mmCIF file with all atom_site columns, C-alpha atoms in Angstrom:
data_model
loop_
_atom_site.group_PDB
_atom_site.id
_atom_site.type_symbol
_atom_site.label_atom_id
_atom_site.label_alt_id
_atom_site.label_comp_id
_atom_site.label_asym_id
_atom_site.label_entity_id
_atom_site.label_seq_id
_atom_site.pdbx_PDB_ins_code
_atom_site.Cartn_x
_atom_site.Cartn_y
_atom_site.Cartn_z
_atom_site.occupancy
_atom_site.B_iso_or_equiv
_atom_site.pdbx_formal_charge
_atom_site.auth_seq_id
_atom_site.auth_comp_id
_atom_site.auth_asym_id
_atom_site.auth_atom_id
_atom_site.pdbx_PDB_model_num
ATOM 1   C CA . MET A 1 1   ? 103.739 65.437  102.317 1.00 82.00 ? 8   MET A CA 1
ATOM 2   C CA . ILE A 1 2   ? 102.261 68.774  102.429 1.00 86.00 ? 9   ILE A CA 1
ATOM 3   C CA . GLY A 1 3   ? 104.146 69.582  105.490 1.00 89.00 ? 10  GLY A CA 1
ATOM 4   C CA . TYR A 1 4   ? 107.451 69.127  103.608 1.00 92.00 ? 11  TYR A CA 1
ATOM 5   C CA . ALA A 1 5   ? 106.340 71.342  100.819 1.00 92.00 ? 12  ALA A CA 1
ATOM 6   C CA . ILE A 1 6   ? 105.220 74.083  102.891 1.00 93.00 ? 13  ILE A CA 1
ATOM 7   C CA . ALA A 1 7   ? 108.418 74.047  104.935 1.00 94.00 ? 14  ALA A CA 1
ATOM 8   C CA . PHE A 1 8   ? 110.424 74.165  101.591 1.00 94.00 ? 15  PHE A CA 1
ATOM 9   C CA . GLY A 1 9   ? 108.190 77.017  100.493 1.00 94.00 ? 16  GLY A CA 1
ATOM 10  C CA . PHE A 1 10  ? 108.740 78.954  103.830 1.00 94.00 ? 17  PHE A CA 1
ATOM 11  C CA . VAL A 1 11  ? 112.733 78.374  103.308 1.00 95.00 ? 18  VAL A CA 1
ATOM 12  C CA . CYS A 1 12  ? 112.527 79.587  99.636  1.00 93.00 ? 19  CYS A CA 1
ATOM 13  C CA . VAL A 1 13  ? 110.553 82.707  100.278 1.00 94.00 ? 20  VAL A CA 1
ATOM 14  C CA . ALA A 1 14  ? 112.503 83.529  103.542 1.00 95.00 ? 21  ALA A CA 1
ATOM 15  C CA . LEU A 1 15  ? 115.730 83.414  101.406 1.00 94.00 ? 22  LEU A CA 1
ATOM 16  C CA . ALA A 1 16  ? 114.298 85.159  98.733  1.00 94.00 ? 23  ALA A CA 1
ATOM 17  C CA . GLN A 1 17  ? 113.102 88.013  101.154 1.00 94.00 ? 24  GLN A CA 1
ATOM 18  C CA . ILE A 1 18  ? 116.663 88.237  102.555 1.00 95.00 ? 25  ILE A CA 1
ATOM 19  C CA . MET A 1 19  ? 118.214 88.584  99.187  1.00 93.00 ? 26  MET A CA 1
ATOM 20  C CA . SER A 1 20  ? 115.969 91.237  98.239  1.00 93.00 ? 27  SER A CA 1
ATOM 21  C CA . MET A 1 21  ? 116.724 92.955  101.455 1.00 94.00 ? 28  MET A CA 1
ATOM 22  C CA . ILE A 1 22  ? 120.712 92.761  100.791 1.00 94.00 ? 29  ILE A CA 1
ATOM 23  C CA . ARG A 1 23  ? 119.615 94.357  97.357  1.00 92.00 ? 30  ARG A CA 1
ATOM 24  C CA . LEU A 1 24  ? 117.638 97.477  99.112  1.00 93.00 ? 31  LEU A CA 1
ATOM 25  C CA . ILE A 1 25  ? 120.733 97.978  101.233 1.00 94.00 ? 32  ILE A CA 1
ATOM 26  C CA . ILE A 1 26  ? 123.432 97.599  98.595  1.00 91.00 ? 33  ILE A CA 1
ATOM 27  C CA . GLY A 1 27  ? 121.320 98.905  95.706  1.00 77.00 ? 34  GLY A CA 1
ATOM 28  C CA . PRO A 1 28  ? 123.420 101.498 93.833  1.00 84.00 ? 35  PRO A CA 1
ATOM 29  C CA . GLY A 1 29  ? 120.622 103.362 92.598  1.00 84.00 ? 36  GLY A CA 1
ATOM 30  C CA . VAL A 1 30  ? 117.237 104.702 93.773  1.00 88.00 ? 37  VAL A CA 1
ATOM 31  C CA . GLY A 1 31  ? 115.410 102.539 91.084  1.00 88.00 ? 38  GLY A CA 1
ATOM 32  C CA . ASP A 1 32  ? 117.043 99.496  92.364  1.00 91.00 ? 39  ASP A CA 1
ATOM 33  C CA . ARG A 1 33  ? 115.902 100.165 95.883  1.00 92.00 ? 40  ARG A CA 1
ATOM 34  C CA . VAL A 1 34  ? 112.259 100.858 94.726  1.00 92.00 ? 41  VAL A CA 1
ATOM 35  C CA . LEU A 1 35  ? 112.421 97.616  92.823  1.00 92.00 ? 42  LEU A CA 1
ATOM 36  C CA . ALA A 1 36  ? 113.777 96.050  95.713  1.00 93.00 ? 43  ALA A CA 1
ATOM 37  C CA . LEU A 1 37  ? 110.962 97.145  97.821  1.00 93.00 ? 44  LEU A CA 1
ATOM 38  C CA . ASP A 1 38  ? 108.427 96.238  95.467  1.00 93.00 ? 45  ASP A CA 1
ATOM 39  C CA . THR A 1 39  ? 109.704 92.670  95.338  1.00 93.00 ? 46  THR A CA 1
ATOM 40  C CA . MET A 1 40  ? 109.770 92.599  99.066  1.00 94.00 ? 47  MET A CA 1
ATOM 41  C CA . SER A 1 41  ? 106.140 93.436  99.245  1.00 93.00 ? 48  SER A CA 1
ATOM 42  C CA . VAL A 1 42  ? 105.422 90.883  96.751  1.00 93.00 ? 49  VAL A CA 1
ATOM 43  C CA . ASN A 1 43  ? 107.379 87.938  98.560  1.00 93.00 ? 50  ASN A CA 1
ATOM 44  C CA . ALA A 1 44  ? 105.441 89.132  101.764 1.00 94.00 ? 51  ALA A CA 1
ATOM 45  C CA . VAL A 1 45  ? 102.145 88.341  99.940  1.00 93.00 ? 52  VAL A CA 1
ATOM 46  C CA . ALA A 1 46  ? 103.525 84.879  99.306  1.00 93.00 ? 53  ALA A CA 1
ATOM 47  C CA . LEU A 1 47  ? 104.707 84.190  102.762 1.00 93.00 ? 54  LEU A CA 1
ATOM 48  C CA . ILE A 1 48  ? 101.413 85.348  104.503 1.00 94.00 ? 55  ILE A CA 1
ATOM 49  C CA . VAL A 1 49  ? 99.475  83.194  102.042 1.00 93.00 ? 56  VAL A CA 1
ATOM 50  C CA . LEU A 1 50  ? 101.820 80.219  102.864 1.00 93.00 ? 57  LEU A CA 1
ATOM 51  C CA . LEU A 1 51  ? 101.104 80.994  106.549 1.00 93.00 ? 58  LEU A CA 1
ATOM 52  C CA . GLY A 1 52  ? 97.586  80.799  105.835 1.00 91.00 ? 59  GLY A CA 1
ATOM 53  C CA . ILE A 1 53  ? 98.009  77.415  103.872 1.00 91.00 ? 60  ILE A CA 1
ATOM 54  C CA . ALA A 1 54  ? 99.828  76.074  106.927 1.00 91.00 ? 61  ALA A CA 1
ATOM 55  C CA . GLY A 1 55  ? 97.435  77.146  109.398 1.00 88.00 ? 62  GLY A CA 1
ATOM 56  C CA . GLY A 1 56  ? 94.611  75.786  107.354 1.00 84.00 ? 63  GLY A CA 1
ATOM 57  C CA . THR A 1 57  ? 92.782  79.152  107.776 1.00 84.00 ? 64  THR A CA 1
ATOM 58  C CA . GLN A 1 58  ? 91.361  81.998  105.620 1.00 84.00 ? 65  GLN A CA 1
ATOM 59  C CA . ILE A 1 59  ? 91.872  84.863  107.875 1.00 88.00 ? 66  ILE A CA 1
ATOM 60  C CA . TYR A 1 60  ? 95.251  85.928  106.572 1.00 89.00 ? 67  TYR A CA 1
ATOM 61  C CA . PHE A 1 61  ? 93.519  86.584  103.223 1.00 88.00 ? 68  PHE A CA 1
ATOM 62  C CA . GLU A 1 62  ? 92.676  90.388  104.064 1.00 90.00 ? 69  GLU A CA 1
ATOM 63  C CA . ALA A 1 63  ? 96.302  90.976  105.077 1.00 92.00 ? 70  ALA A CA 1
ATOM 64  C CA . ALA A 1 64  ? 97.771  89.613  102.056 1.00 91.00 ? 71  ALA A CA 1
ATOM 65  C CA . LEU A 1 65  ? 95.491  91.558  100.023 1.00 92.00 ? 72  LEU A CA 1
ATOM 66  C CA . ILE A 1 66  ? 96.094  94.770  101.799 1.00 93.00 ? 73  ILE A CA 1
ATOM 67  C CA . ILE A 1 67  ? 99.987  94.185  101.343 1.00 93.00 ? 74  ILE A CA 1
ATOM 68  C CA . ALA A 1 68  ? 99.545  93.840  97.714  1.00 92.00 ? 75  ALA A CA 1
ATOM 69  C CA . MET A 1 69  ? 97.390  97.146  97.307  1.00 92.00 ? 76  MET A CA 1
ATOM 70  C CA . LEU A 1 70  ? 99.737  99.017  99.548  1.00 94.00 ? 77  LEU A CA 1
ATOM 71  C CA . GLY A 1 71  ? 102.844 97.543  97.940  1.00 93.00 ? 78  GLY A CA 1
ATOM 72  C CA . PHE A 1 72  ? 101.797 98.723  94.608  1.00 93.00 ? 79  PHE A CA 1
ATOM 73  C CA . VAL A 1 73  ? 100.610 102.157 95.681  1.00 93.00 ? 80  VAL A CA 1
ATOM 74  C CA . SER A 1 74  ? 104.094 102.727 97.571  1.00 94.00 ? 81  SER A CA 1
ATOM 75  C CA . THR A 1 75  ? 105.995 101.823 94.568  1.00 93.00 ? 82  THR A CA 1
ATOM 76  C CA . VAL A 1 76  ? 104.101 104.231 92.279  1.00 92.00 ? 83  VAL A CA 1
ATOM 77  C CA . ALA A 1 77  ? 104.545 106.976 94.833  1.00 92.00 ? 84  ALA A CA 1
ATOM 78  C CA . TYR A 1 78  ? 108.187 106.286 95.193  1.00 91.00 ? 85  TYR A CA 1
ATOM 79  C CA . CYS A 1 79  ? 108.665 106.646 91.585  1.00 91.00 ? 86  CYS A CA 1
ATOM 80  C CA . ARG A 1 80  ? 106.355 109.520 91.169  1.00 89.00 ? 87  ARG A CA 1
ATOM 81  C CA . PHE A 1 81  ? 108.534 111.380 93.722  1.00 89.00 ? 88  PHE A CA 1
ATOM 82  C CA . VAL A 1 82  ? 111.654 110.549 92.046  1.00 87.00 ? 89  VAL A CA 1
ATOM 83  C CA . LEU A 1 83  ? 110.401 111.540 88.740  1.00 84.00 ? 90  LEU A CA 1
ATOM 84  C CA . ARG A 1 84  ? 108.349 114.509 89.234  1.00 78.00 ? 91  ARG A CA 1
ATOM 85  C CA . GLY A 1 85  ? 109.579 115.874 92.925  1.00 77.00 ? 92  GLY A CA 1
ATOM 86  C CA . ASP A 1 86  ? 106.094 115.497 94.020  1.00 76.00 ? 93  ASP A CA 1
ATOM 87  C CA . ILE A 1 87  ? 103.463 112.530 94.393  1.00 75.00 ? 94  ILE A CA 1
ATOM 88  C CA . ILE A 1 88  ? 99.984  114.573 93.688  1.00 76.00 ? 95  ILE A CA 1
ATOM 89  C CA . GLU A 1 89  ? 100.557 117.324 91.339  1.00 70.00 ? 96  GLU A CA 1
ATOM 90  C CA . MET B 2 1   ? 94.514  56.804  94.037  1.00 72.00 ? 29  MET B CA 1
ATOM 91  C CA . ASN B 2 2   ? 91.894  59.059  95.259  1.00 85.00 ? 30  ASN B CA 1
ATOM 92  C CA . TRP B 2 3   ? 90.836  62.393  94.966  1.00 83.00 ? 31  TRP B CA 1
ATOM 93  C CA . ASP B 2 4   ? 92.559  63.644  98.247  1.00 85.00 ? 32  ASP B CA 1
ATOM 94  C CA . PHE B 2 5   ? 95.760  62.396  97.236  1.00 89.00 ? 33  PHE B CA 1
ATOM 95  C CA . ILE B 2 6   ? 95.710  64.254  93.975  1.00 90.00 ? 34  ILE B CA 1
ATOM 96  C CA . ALA B 2 7   ? 94.578  67.320  95.556  1.00 90.00 ? 35  ALA B CA 1
ATOM 97  C CA . GLU B 2 8   ? 97.663  67.174  98.125  1.00 90.00 ? 36  GLU B CA 1
ATOM 98  C CA . LEU B 2 9   ? 99.949  66.445  95.350  1.00 92.00 ? 37  LEU B CA 1
ATOM 99  C CA . ALA B 2 10  ? 98.635  69.345  93.408  1.00 92.00 ? 38  ALA B CA 1
ATOM 100 C CA . VAL B 2 11  ? 98.902  71.565  96.228  1.00 92.00 ? 39  VAL B CA 1
ATOM 101 C CA . CYS B 2 12  ? 102.650 70.419  97.142  1.00 93.00 ? 40  CYS B CA 1
ATOM 102 C CA . VAL B 2 13  ? 103.705 70.908  93.125  1.00 94.00 ? 41  VAL B CA 1
ATOM 103 C CA . THR B 2 14  ? 102.300 74.239  92.993  1.00 94.00 ? 42  THR B CA 1
ATOM 104 C CA . ILE B 2 15  ? 103.734 75.122  96.450  1.00 94.00 ? 43  ILE B CA 1
ATOM 105 C CA . VAL B 2 16  ? 107.199 73.868  95.233  1.00 94.00 ? 44  VAL B CA 1
ATOM 106 C CA . ILE B 2 17  ? 106.917 75.518  91.716  1.00 94.00 ? 45  ILE B CA 1
ATOM 107 C CA . GLY B 2 18  ? 105.937 78.936  93.055  1.00 94.00 ? 46  GLY B CA 1
ATOM 108 C CA . SER B 2 19  ? 108.327 79.065  95.762  1.00 94.00 ? 47  SER B CA 1
ATOM 109 C CA . VAL B 2 20  ? 111.120 78.086  93.527  1.00 94.00 ? 48  VAL B CA 1
ATOM 110 C CA . PHE B 2 21  ? 110.063 81.018  91.206  1.00 94.00 ? 49  PHE B CA 1
ATOM 111 C CA . ILE B 2 22  ? 110.373 83.439  93.865  1.00 94.00 ? 50  ILE B CA 1
ATOM 112 C CA . LEU B 2 23  ? 113.766 82.339  95.010  1.00 94.00 ? 51  LEU B CA 1
ATOM 113 C CA . VAL B 2 24  ? 115.048 82.812  91.413  1.00 93.00 ? 52  VAL B CA 1
ATOM 114 C CA . GLY B 2 25  ? 113.229 86.018  90.935  1.00 93.00 ? 53  GLY B CA 1
ATOM 115 C CA . SER B 2 26  ? 115.149 87.503  94.199  1.00 93.00 ? 54  SER B CA 1
ATOM 116 C CA . TYR B 2 27  ? 118.400 85.758  93.381  1.00 93.00 ? 55  TYR B CA 1
ATOM 117 C CA . GLY B 2 28  ? 118.355 87.408  89.871  1.00 92.00 ? 56  GLY B CA 1
ATOM 118 C CA . LEU B 2 29  ? 117.589 90.744  91.533  1.00 91.00 ? 57  LEU B CA 1
ATOM 119 C CA . LEU B 2 30  ? 120.600 90.207  93.614  1.00 90.00 ? 58  LEU B CA 1
ATOM 120 C CA . LYS B 2 31  ? 122.905 88.609  91.098  1.00 89.00 ? 59  LYS B CA 1
ATOM 121 C CA . LEU B 2 32  ? 122.359 90.350  87.705  1.00 89.00 ? 60  LEU B CA 1
ATOM 122 C CA . ASP B 2 33  ? 124.531 93.337  86.561  1.00 88.00 ? 61  ASP B CA 1
ATOM 123 C CA . TYR B 2 34  ? 122.533 96.014  85.063  1.00 86.00 ? 62  TYR B CA 1
ATOM 124 C CA . PRO B 2 35  ? 119.523 97.766  86.233  1.00 84.00 ? 63  PRO B CA 1
ATOM 125 C CA . MET B 2 36  ? 117.399 96.852  83.447  1.00 86.00 ? 64  MET B CA 1
ATOM 126 C CA . SER B 2 37  ? 118.399 93.232  83.889  1.00 88.00 ? 65  SER B CA 1
ATOM 127 C CA . ARG B 2 38  ? 117.371 93.497  87.457  1.00 89.00 ? 66  ARG B CA 1
ATOM 128 C CA . LEU B 2 39  ? 114.236 95.036  86.651  1.00 89.00 ? 67  LEU B CA 1
ATOM 129 C CA . HIS B 2 40  ? 113.565 91.824  84.646  1.00 89.00 ? 68  HIS B CA 1
ATOM 130 C CA . ALA B 2 41  ? 114.277 89.128  87.165  1.00 88.00 ? 69  ALA B CA 1
ATOM 131 C CA . PRO B 2 42  ? 111.446 89.692  89.839  1.00 88.00 ? 70  PRO B CA 1
ATOM 132 C CA . THR B 2 43  ? 108.777 89.717  87.440  1.00 88.00 ? 71  THR B CA 1
ATOM 133 C CA . LYS B 2 44  ? 108.757 85.817  87.592  1.00 84.00 ? 72  LYS B CA 1
ATOM 134 C CA . ALA B 2 45  ? 108.152 86.247  91.335  1.00 84.00 ? 73  ALA B CA 1
ATOM 135 C CA . GLY B 2 46  ? 105.335 88.637  90.848  1.00 85.00 ? 74  GLY B CA 1
ATOM 136 C CA . THR B 2 47  ? 103.719 86.250  88.084  1.00 89.00 ? 75  THR B CA 1
ATOM 137 C CA . LEU B 2 48  ? 104.363 82.739  88.291  1.00 90.00 ? 76  LEU B CA 1
ATOM 138 C CA . GLY B 2 49  ? 105.770 82.641  91.973  1.00 91.00 ? 77  GLY B CA 1
ATOM 139 C CA . VAL B 2 50  ? 102.900 84.164  93.722  1.00 92.00 ? 78  VAL B CA 1
ATOM 140 C CA . GLY B 2 51  ? 100.433 82.722  91.126  1.00 92.00 ? 79  GLY B CA 1
ATOM 141 C CA . GLY B 2 52  ? 101.462 79.461  92.186  1.00 93.00 ? 80  GLY B CA 1
ATOM 142 C CA . ILE B 2 53  ? 101.298 79.718  95.796  1.00 93.00 ? 81  ILE B CA 1
ATOM 143 C CA . LEU B 2 54  ? 97.695  81.417  95.549  1.00 92.00 ? 82  LEU B CA 1
ATOM 144 C CA . LEU B 2 55  ? 96.731  78.742  93.161  1.00 92.00 ? 83  LEU B CA 1
ATOM 145 C CA . ALA B 2 56  ? 98.026  76.130  96.065  1.00 92.00 ? 84  ALA B CA 1
ATOM 146 C CA . SER B 2 57  ? 95.864  78.013  98.407  1.00 91.00 ? 85  SER B CA 1
ATOM 147 C CA . MET B 2 58  ? 92.834  77.947  96.109  1.00 91.00 ? 86  MET B CA 1
ATOM 148 C CA . ILE B 2 59  ? 93.079  74.209  95.865  1.00 90.00 ? 87  ILE B CA 1
ATOM 149 C CA . TYR B 2 60  ? 93.694  73.317  99.430  1.00 90.00 ? 88  TYR B CA 1
ATOM 150 C CA . SER B 2 61  ? 90.900  75.291  100.629 1.00 89.00 ? 89  SER B CA 1
ATOM 151 C CA . PHE B 2 62  ? 88.714  73.196  98.145  1.00 88.00 ? 90  PHE B CA 1
ATOM 152 C CA . ALA B 2 63  ? 90.261  70.052  99.283  1.00 87.00 ? 91  ALA B CA 1
ATOM 153 C CA . LEU B 2 64  ? 89.439  70.983  102.888 1.00 84.00 ? 92  LEU B CA 1
ATOM 154 C CA . GLY B 2 65  ? 85.837  71.154  102.041 1.00 81.00 ? 93  GLY B CA 1
ATOM 155 C CA . ASP B 2 66  ? 85.150  75.203  102.403 1.00 80.00 ? 94  ASP B CA 1
ATOM 156 C CA . GLY B 2 67  ? 86.384  76.201  98.819  1.00 77.00 ? 95  GLY B CA 1
ATOM 157 C CA . SER B 2 68  ? 86.854  79.902  98.242  1.00 79.00 ? 96  SER B CA 1
ATOM 158 C CA . LEU B 2 69  ? 88.190  81.931  95.234  1.00 83.00 ? 97  LEU B CA 1
ATOM 159 C CA . HIS B 2 70  ? 89.170  84.811  97.263  1.00 83.00 ? 98  HIS B CA 1
ATOM 160 C CA . GLU B 2 71  ? 92.922  84.223  96.142  1.00 85.00 ? 99  GLU B CA 1
ATOM 161 C CA . LEU B 2 72  ? 91.683  85.193  92.492  1.00 90.00 ? 100 LEU B CA 1
ATOM 162 C CA . LEU B 2 73  ? 91.187  88.694  93.442  1.00 89.00 ? 101 LEU B CA 1
ATOM 163 C CA . ILE B 2 74  ? 94.907  89.054  94.790  1.00 90.00 ? 102 ILE B CA 1
ATOM 164 C CA . MET B 2 75  ? 96.266  87.154  91.759  1.00 90.00 ? 103 MET B CA 1
ATOM 165 C CA . ALA B 2 76  ? 94.212  89.615  89.496  1.00 91.00 ? 104 ALA B CA 1
ATOM 166 C CA . PHE B 2 77  ? 95.382  92.707  91.058  1.00 91.00 ? 105 PHE B CA 1
ATOM 167 C CA . LEU B 2 78  ? 99.042  91.666  90.990  1.00 90.00 ? 106 LEU B CA 1
ATOM 168 C CA . PHE B 2 79  ? 98.685  90.693  87.275  1.00 90.00 ? 107 PHE B CA 1
ATOM 169 C CA . VAL B 2 80  ? 97.207  93.992  86.655  1.00 92.00 ? 108 VAL B CA 1
ATOM 170 C CA . THR B 2 81  ? 99.504  96.192  88.695  1.00 92.00 ? 109 THR B CA 1
ATOM 171 C CA . ALA B 2 82  ? 102.920 94.166  88.044  1.00 90.00 ? 110 ALA B CA 1
ATOM 172 C CA . PRO B 2 83  ? 103.338 95.997  84.517  1.00 91.00 ? 111 PRO B CA 1
ATOM 173 C CA . ILE B 2 84  ? 102.537 99.364  85.580  1.00 92.00 ? 112 ILE B CA 1
ATOM 174 C CA . SER B 2 85  ? 105.215 99.377  88.417  1.00 91.00 ? 113 SER B CA 1
ATOM 175 C CA . ALA B 2 86  ? 107.715 98.059  86.230  1.00 91.00 ? 114 ALA B CA 1
ATOM 176 C CA . HIS B 2 87  ? 107.216 100.970 84.006  1.00 90.00 ? 115 HIS B CA 1
ATOM 177 C CA . PHE B 2 88  ? 107.353 103.405 86.412  1.00 90.00 ? 116 PHE B CA 1
ATOM 178 C CA . VAL B 2 89  ? 110.769 101.618 87.730  1.00 90.00 ? 117 VAL B CA 1
ATOM 179 C CA . ALA B 2 90  ? 112.149 101.714 84.429  1.00 88.00 ? 118 ALA B CA 1
ATOM 180 C CA . LYS B 2 91  ? 111.081 105.476 83.923  1.00 87.00 ? 119 LYS B CA 1
ATOM 181 C CA . VAL B 2 92  ? 113.044 106.016 87.179  1.00 88.00 ? 120 VAL B CA 1
ATOM 182 C CA . HIS B 2 93  ? 115.864 104.443 85.976  1.00 86.00 ? 121 HIS B CA 1
ATOM 183 C CA . LEU B 2 94  ? 116.047 106.107 82.565  1.00 82.00 ? 122 LEU B CA 1
ATOM 184 C CA . HIS B 2 95  ? 115.296 109.458 84.464  1.00 81.00 ? 123 HIS B CA 1
ATOM 185 C CA . ARG B 2 96  ? 118.394 108.920 87.004  1.00 81.00 ? 124 ARG B CA 1
ATOM 186 C CA . ASP B 2 97  ? 121.098 107.064 85.056  1.00 76.00 ? 125 ASP B CA 1
ATOM 187 C CA . HIS B 2 98  ? 121.163 108.415 81.417  1.00 71.00 ? 126 HIS B CA 1
ATOM 188 C CA . LEU B 2 99  ? 122.033 111.623 80.185  1.00 70.00 ? 127 LEU B CA 1
ATOM 189 C CA . LYS B 2 100 ? 119.509 112.928 77.678  1.00 66.00 ? 128 LYS B CA 1
ATOM 190 C CA . GLN B 2 101 ? 122.336 113.445 74.909  1.00 68.00 ? 129 GLN B CA 1
ATOM 191 C CA . ASP B 2 102 ? 122.838 109.686 74.968  1.00 71.00 ? 130 ASP B CA 1
ATOM 192 C CA . LEU B 2 103 ? 119.176 108.839 74.199  1.00 70.00 ? 131 LEU B CA 1
ATOM 193 C CA . PRO B 2 104 ? 117.938 108.539 70.643  1.00 71.00 ? 132 PRO B CA 1
ATOM 194 C CA . VAL B 2 105 ? 115.130 110.498 69.569  1.00 71.00 ? 133 VAL B CA 1
ATOM 195 C CA . PRO B 2 106 ? 111.863 108.950 69.906  1.00 70.00 ? 134 PRO B CA 1
ATOM 196 C CA . PRO B 2 107 ? 109.551 108.346 67.019  1.00 73.00 ? 135 PRO B CA 1
ATOM 197 C CA . LYS B 2 108 ? 106.525 110.150 67.766  1.00 73.00 ? 136 LYS B CA 1
ATOM 198 C CA . ASP B 2 109 ? 107.130 113.060 70.065  1.00 69.00 ? 137 ASP B CA 1
ATOM 199 C CA . PRO B 2 110 ? 110.442 114.646 71.682  1.00 66.00 ? 138 PRO B CA 1
ATOM 200 C CA . LEU B 2 111 ? 109.741 113.357 75.134  1.00 66.00 ? 139 LEU B CA 1
ATOM 201 C CA . TRP B 2 112 ? 111.670 110.252 76.505  1.00 65.00 ? 140 TRP B CA 1
ATOM 202 C CA . ALA B 2 113 ? 110.145 109.523 79.698  1.00 60.00 ? 141 ALA B CA 1
ATOM 203 C CA . THR B 2 114 ? 110.801 112.656 81.588  1.00 63.00 ? 142 THR B CA 1
ATOM 204 C CA . LYS B 2 115 ? 113.504 114.263 79.184  1.00 62.00 ? 143 LYS B CA 1
ATOM 205 C CA . ASP B 2 116 ? 113.183 116.633 76.360  1.00 59.00 ? 144 ASP B CA 1
ATOM 206 C CA . THR B 2 117 ? 115.745 115.444 73.993  1.00 54.00 ? 145 THR B CA 1
ATOM 207 C CA . GLY B 2 118 ? 115.635 118.543 71.936  1.00 57.00 ? 146 GLY B CA 1
ATOM 208 C CA . GLY B 2 119 ? 114.958 116.664 68.543  1.00 56.00 ? 147 GLY B CA 1
ATOM 209 C CA . GLN B 2 120 ? 112.074 117.252 66.095  1.00 58.00 ? 148 GLN B CA 1
ATOM 210 C CA . PRO B 2 121 ? 109.662 114.318 66.226  1.00 55.00 ? 149 PRO B CA 1
ATOM 211 C CA . GLN B 2 122 ? 110.104 112.184 63.146  1.00 54.00 ? 150 GLN B CA 1
ATOM 212 C CA . PRO B 2 123 ? 107.321 111.855 60.867  1.00 53.00 ? 151 PRO B CA 1
ATOM 213 C CA . ASP B 2 124 ? 105.674 108.421 60.044  1.00 50.00 ? 152 ASP B CA 1
#
């Protein structure tokens, strides 16, 4: 039963990743692209955690944590650059 | 009806709920019309979606015997940083897509995000 749930989760998160990638490509404004990139990093965290559940291991935890932190930092850096023209003033 | 079956059922239910919320969030990001509505959609993926999958990982590690609460760290980090990044993206949208004549004068100070509306601050 848990195998079916994990397969369903992989399919859903992969479809979500593809849809946010389409928004990243077509997105009319800069804000949409930054938002799509942020959503993609959040979905990548979910994908890595699902991989950890499927493998029954805990070694993917650090990768998920690092992707979560770097996704937030990159979102804030992009937004600061668009807003102020500089990241660290 | 033993504890293994209950744990497996809980893991399955949380994985399905979380992945459906992630799918709905990204579908809304692709489908909705206006940038502010698009900003609203992926917040579901950021809180309930990833939260459900991390909860499933925690329950599964407890069911396997070596329980760990590491995933709470990711969950807390995502829940703390999601409003900050949403606020920044909203500021970017306001900064790029609206002329400053169209914006109303905000109550306390003349600055709207990064624009000076030129109006006087309204007294309380």
